[in-house]
Short mmCIF file of C-alpha atoms in Angstrom, two decimals:
data_model
loop_
_atom_site.label_atom_id
_atom_site.label_comp_id
_atom_site.label_asym_id
_atom_site.label_seq_id
_atom_site.Cartn_x
_atom_site.Cartn_y
_atom_site.Cartn_z
CA UNK A 247 -0.43 -0.91 -6.85
CA UNK A 248 2.29 -0.83 -9.72
CA UNK A 249 0.96 1.31 -11.52
CA UNK A 250 0.17 3.36 -9.10
CA UNK A 251 4.50 3.64 -7.83
CA UNK A 252 5.66 3.90 -11.02
CA UNK A 253 3.77 6.93 -11.82
CA UNK A 254 4.77 8.20 -8.84
CA UNK A 255 8.60 7.01 -9.99
CA UNK A 256 7.31 8.72 -13.52
CA UNK A 257 6.68 12.04 -12.35
CA UNK A 258 8.79 12.95 -8.86
CA UNK A 259 11.97 14.12 -10.97
CA UNK A 260 14.49 12.03 -9.53
CA UNK A 261 13.98 8.99 -11.75
CA UNK A 262 14.74 8.50 -15.39
CA UNK A 263 12.09 7.52 -17.39
CA UNK A 264 14.15 5.49 -19.89
CA UNK A 265 15.61 3.51 -16.75
CA UNK A 266 11.84 2.18 -15.60
CA UNK A 267 11.57 -1.46 -16.94
CA UNK A 268 8.56 -3.70 -16.59
CA UNK A 269 5.85 -6.91 -17.48
CA UNK A 270 2.27 -7.71 -16.57
CA UNK A 271 0.62 -10.07 -18.13
CA UNK A 272 -1.74 -7.80 -19.31
CA UNK A 273 -0.18 -6.51 -22.46
CA UNK A 274 -2.66 -3.97 -23.07
CA UNK A 275 -1.84 -2.17 -19.61
CA UNK A 276 1.83 -2.90 -19.88
CA UNK A 277 0.98 -0.65 -23.40
CA UNK A 278 -1.14 1.79 -21.07
CA UNK A 279 1.87 2.49 -18.78
CA UNK A 280 4.16 2.77 -21.56
CA UNK A 281 2.46 5.98 -22.78
CA UNK A 282 1.10 7.29 -19.87
CA UNK A 283 4.82 7.09 -17.87
CA UNK A 284 7.22 6.10 -20.80
CA UNK A 285 7.78 2.71 -18.75
CA UNK A 286 10.20 0.48 -21.17
CA UNK A 287 7.83 -3.07 -21.94
CA UNK A 288 9.39 -6.51 -21.22
CA UNK A 289 8.44 -9.36 -22.86
CA UNK A 290 9.10 -11.48 -19.92
CA UNK A 291 9.64 -11.21 -16.08
CA UNK A 292 12.72 -12.96 -17.03
CA UNK A 293 13.91 -10.14 -18.96
CA UNK A 294 12.78 -7.42 -16.30
CA UNK A 295 15.42 -9.30 -13.72
CA UNK A 296 17.55 -9.94 -15.94
CA UNK A 297 17.84 -5.54 -17.02
CA UNK A 298 17.38 -4.02 -14.07
CA UNK A 299 19.09 -3.45 -11.18
CA UNK A 300 16.33 -2.82 -8.25
CA UNK A 301 13.57 -5.62 -8.51
CA UNK A 302 10.35 -4.08 -7.57
CA UNK A 303 7.88 -7.21 -6.74
CA UNK A 304 4.90 -6.29 -7.47
CA UNK A 305 2.79 -9.51 -7.01
CA UNK A 306 -0.03 -11.82 -5.18
CA UNK A 307 1.30 -13.54 -2.40
CA UNK A 308 -0.15 -16.98 -3.86
CA UNK A 309 1.82 -16.41 -6.98
CA UNK A 310 5.82 -14.95 -5.62
CA UNK A 311 6.87 -18.31 -5.49
CA UNK A 312 6.06 -18.72 -9.70
CA UNK A 313 7.29 -15.52 -9.99
CA UNK A 314 10.90 -16.60 -7.88
CA UNK A 315 11.22 -20.03 -9.88
CA UNK A 316 11.17 -18.14 -13.03
CA UNK A 317 13.39 -14.86 -11.95
CA UNK A 318 15.49 -17.06 -8.94
CA UNK A 319 18.58 -18.14 -11.50
CA UNK A 320 19.20 -14.01 -12.89
CA UNK A 321 18.38 -12.70 -9.11
CA UNK A 322 22.71 -12.11 -7.83
CA UNK A 323 23.71 -10.69 -4.42
CA UNK A 324 24.27 -7.28 -6.59
CA UNK A 325 20.94 -6.84 -7.77
CA UNK A 326 18.52 -5.38 -4.79
CA UNK A 327 15.04 -6.91 -4.47
CA UNK A 328 11.61 -5.13 -3.23
CA UNK A 329 8.96 -7.16 -2.36
CA UNK A 330 5.16 -5.11 -1.98
CA UNK A 331 3.86 -8.91 -1.50
CA UNK A 332 2.17 -9.64 2.06
CA UNK A 333 2.75 -12.34 4.78
CA UNK A 334 5.61 -13.11 3.17
CA UNK A 335 8.78 -11.74 5.44
CA UNK A 336 12.04 -11.44 4.19
CA UNK A 337 13.53 -14.76 5.32
CA UNK A 338 11.30 -15.64 3.19
CA UNK A 339 13.12 -14.31 -0.29
CA UNK A 340 15.79 -15.72 1.78
CA UNK A 341 15.73 -19.29 1.73
CA UNK A 342 14.23 -19.20 -1.83
CA UNK A 343 17.28 -16.75 -3.93
CA UNK A 344 20.52 -16.59 -4.29
CA UNK A 345 23.24 -16.47 -0.74
CA UNK A 346 23.29 -12.26 -0.45
CA UNK A 347 20.59 -11.26 -2.41
CA UNK A 348 19.11 -8.08 -0.45
CA UNK A 349 15.38 -7.81 0.51
CA UNK A 350 13.31 -5.19 1.38
CA UNK A 351 10.42 -5.44 2.45
CA UNK A 352 7.27 -2.85 1.25
CA UNK A 353 4.21 -2.10 2.72
CA UNK A 354 2.36 0.12 0.31
CA UNK A 355 -1.73 1.62 0.03
CA UNK A 356 -3.53 2.14 -2.74
CA UNK A 357 -4.02 5.65 -1.78
CA UNK A 358 0.14 5.36 -3.37
CA UNK A 359 -2.06 6.22 -6.85
CA UNK A 360 -2.83 9.70 -5.50
CA UNK A 361 0.97 10.32 -4.15
CA UNK A 362 -0.46 9.88 -0.52
CA UNK A 363 0.33 6.32 0.36
CA UNK A 364 1.66 5.85 3.45
CA UNK A 365 4.26 3.13 3.56
CA UNK A 366 6.57 0.62 5.14
CA UNK A 367 9.70 -0.43 5.11
CA UNK A 368 11.96 -2.95 6.29
CA UNK A 369 15.02 -4.43 5.25
CA UNK A 370 16.48 -8.41 5.28
CA UNK A 371 19.06 -9.39 7.03
CA UNK A 372 21.08 -9.07 3.61
CA UNK A 373 19.90 -5.42 3.09
CA UNK A 374 22.31 -2.69 3.56
CA UNK A 375 21.43 1.16 4.71
CA UNK A 376 22.55 2.02 1.29
CA UNK A 377 19.13 -0.59 0.44
CA UNK A 378 17.28 1.21 2.81
CA UNK A 379 17.70 4.79 1.05
CA UNK A 380 16.45 3.41 -2.26
CA UNK A 381 13.60 1.73 -0.92
CA UNK A 382 12.82 5.17 0.79
CA UNK A 383 13.37 6.84 -2.42
CA UNK A 384 11.33 5.01 -4.81
CA UNK A 385 8.26 4.84 -2.17
CA UNK A 386 8.60 8.54 -0.73
CA UNK A 387 7.48 9.47 -4.19
CA UNK A 388 4.26 8.20 -3.54
CA UNK A 389 3.71 9.07 0.08
CA UNK A 390 5.41 9.20 3.52
CA UNK A 391 7.22 6.26 4.81
CA UNK A 392 7.89 4.54 7.95
CA UNK A 393 10.17 2.32 9.01
CA UNK A 394 8.81 -0.56 11.21
CA UNK A 395 10.51 -3.56 13.33
CA UNK A 396 8.99 -7.09 10.70
CA UNK A 397 6.93 -8.67 12.81
CA UNK A 398 4.75 -5.30 13.17
CA UNK A 399 4.01 -5.70 9.23
CA UNK A 400 1.02 -7.64 9.30
CA UNK A 401 -0.71 -4.48 12.28
CA UNK A 402 1.08 -2.47 9.47
CA UNK A 403 -0.63 -3.75 6.65
CA UNK A 404 -4.12 -3.82 8.33
CA UNK A 405 -4.42 -0.66 10.00
CA UNK A 406 -2.18 1.30 6.81
CA UNK A 407 -3.23 -0.93 4.49
CA UNK A 408 -6.46 -2.57 3.77
CA UNK A 409 -8.29 -0.11 6.60
CA UNK A 410 -8.45 2.19 3.02
CA UNK A 411 -11.47 -0.07 1.68
CA UNK A 412 -12.62 0.46 5.43
CA UNK A 413 -12.76 4.45 4.29
CA UNK A 414 -14.10 3.85 1.14
CA UNK A 415 -17.32 1.49 2.27
CA UNK A 416 -17.30 4.34 5.18
CA UNK A 417 -17.87 7.29 2.18
CA UNK A 418 -19.74 4.55 -0.12
CA UNK A 419 -22.73 4.18 3.52
CA UNK A 420 -22.37 7.76 4.06
CA UNK A 421 -23.63 9.19 0.00
CA UNK A 422 -26.00 6.42 0.28
CA UNK A 423 -27.20 8.04 3.52
CA UNK A 424 -27.51 11.04 1.89
CA UNK A 425 -29.42 9.54 -0.71
CA UNK A 426 -31.94 8.94 0.71
CA UNK A 427 -32.35 12.09 2.53
CA UNK A 428 -32.57 13.49 -0.82
CA UNK A 429 -29.57 13.98 -2.45
CA UNK A 430 -27.42 13.21 -5.87
CA UNK A 431 -25.84 10.42 -5.55
CA UNK A 432 -22.55 12.07 -7.34
CA UNK A 433 -23.32 15.48 -5.10
CA UNK A 434 -23.95 12.98 -1.96
CA UNK A 435 -20.73 11.99 -2.65
CA UNK A 436 -18.81 14.32 -3.30
CA UNK A 437 -19.71 15.67 0.02
CA UNK A 438 -18.61 12.48 1.62
CA UNK A 439 -15.44 12.64 0.23
CA UNK A 440 -15.26 16.15 1.18
CA UNK A 441 -16.01 15.64 5.26
CA UNK A 442 -13.40 12.48 5.08
CA UNK A 443 -10.57 14.69 3.41
CA UNK A 444 -11.36 17.65 5.85
CA UNK A 445 -11.66 15.45 8.75
CA UNK A 446 -8.86 13.99 8.43
CA UNK A 447 -6.61 17.11 7.37
CA UNK A 448 -7.92 18.45 10.84
CA UNK A 449 -6.96 15.61 12.44
CA UNK A 450 -3.99 15.83 11.29
CA UNK A 451 -2.93 19.49 11.93
CA UNK A 452 -2.76 19.51 15.79
CA UNK A 453 -2.21 17.95 18.57
CA UNK A 454 -5.69 17.11 19.82
CA UNK A 455 -7.12 13.91 19.92
CA UNK A 456 -9.35 12.48 17.43
CA UNK A 457 -11.78 12.18 19.97
CA UNK A 458 -11.70 15.61 21.33
CA UNK A 459 -11.91 16.43 18.19
CA UNK A 460 -15.16 15.15 17.76
CA UNK A 461 -16.20 16.40 21.27
CA UNK A 462 -16.12 19.55 19.61
CA UNK A 463 -18.55 18.48 17.18
CA UNK A 464 -21.15 17.52 19.91
CA UNK A 465 -23.01 20.21 20.96
CA UNK A 466 -25.00 19.14 24.52
CA UNK A 467 -27.85 17.38 23.86
CA UNK A 468 -27.12 18.12 19.94
CA UNK A 469 -27.83 16.95 16.64
CA UNK A 470 -24.68 15.05 16.14
CA UNK A 471 -24.82 13.22 19.20
CA UNK A 472 -27.20 11.64 18.87
CA UNK A 473 -25.43 10.15 15.59
CA UNK A 474 -22.30 9.57 17.65
CA UNK A 475 -24.70 7.68 20.07
CA UNK A 476 -26.37 5.57 17.47
CA UNK A 477 -23.24 4.27 15.85
CA UNK A 478 -21.69 3.21 19.59
CA UNK A 479 -25.08 1.40 20.49
CA UNK A 480 -24.35 -0.36 17.12
CA UNK A 481 -20.87 -1.51 17.86
CA UNK A 482 -19.50 0.51 15.26
CA UNK A 483 -15.66 1.56 16.82
CA UNK A 484 -15.83 -2.84 17.71
CA UNK A 485 -16.59 -4.02 13.81
CA UNK A 486 -14.04 -1.53 12.67
CA UNK A 487 -10.88 -2.85 15.34
CA UNK A 488 -12.62 -6.63 14.60
CA UNK A 489 -12.55 -5.78 10.98
CA UNK A 490 -8.52 -4.88 11.12
CA UNK A 491 -7.75 -8.00 13.75
CA UNK A 492 -9.40 -9.92 11.27
CA UNK A 493 -7.11 -8.99 8.46
CA UNK A 494 -3.50 -9.17 10.21
CA UNK A 495 -4.53 -12.80 11.47
CA UNK A 496 -5.05 -13.52 7.46
CA UNK A 497 -1.95 -11.67 7.05
CA UNK A 498 -0.07 -14.03 9.05
CA UNK A 499 -1.89 -16.94 7.84
CA UNK A 500 -0.22 -16.33 4.56
CA UNK A 501 2.94 -16.50 5.64
CA UNK A 502 2.73 -20.27 6.83
#
């Protein structure tokens, strides 16, 4: 995810490459980002925190406390902290950082890699409109930004973030069915990917409800309605909704 964000920032024309500092435990990954996007590699997270005015914390939730233990003393209220970790509220950071340090919480998704992320943004108590504007500038370079109430972050993380895994599973299932029907795997995958991208574009193109669009494809007594009915009989919609709910519950548990 950090690589996708750096790629978007480096290529959008709004940020100078010589302002982008970064650190990854993997020296090879840091080197690759330097060569591809002009990242200035740092020897430690502390070095990044010391040199940067805006610090993006792109680590897993279970690693966050250790990172803050390392860099916390270097973060003053003149700096801005942006976190993309699930399950960690702005209040959680406020309790662990110096008083008055502005924190903006972000929830992007993997589609940031192709500049098609949907990203949630929410500021903590010490974050001003100017801080939110900075976060917007960074994350609008990798997709669309939504300002939401922090209480909605678990739901957004599921619907706007993790659900991308469901879509990728769906593409794979479609492709596998195509192989079963006789297509080669590469061709089946390309067809499945094209259908998903095209259907998404169709749904976004107008004001019609997705089901209204689906009904256009389902001719009475035709082939498509047979498949739709079978998916419903097998619990397709219920499975998706239960999957989203499971993600929300897991996100909430990470905040405890």
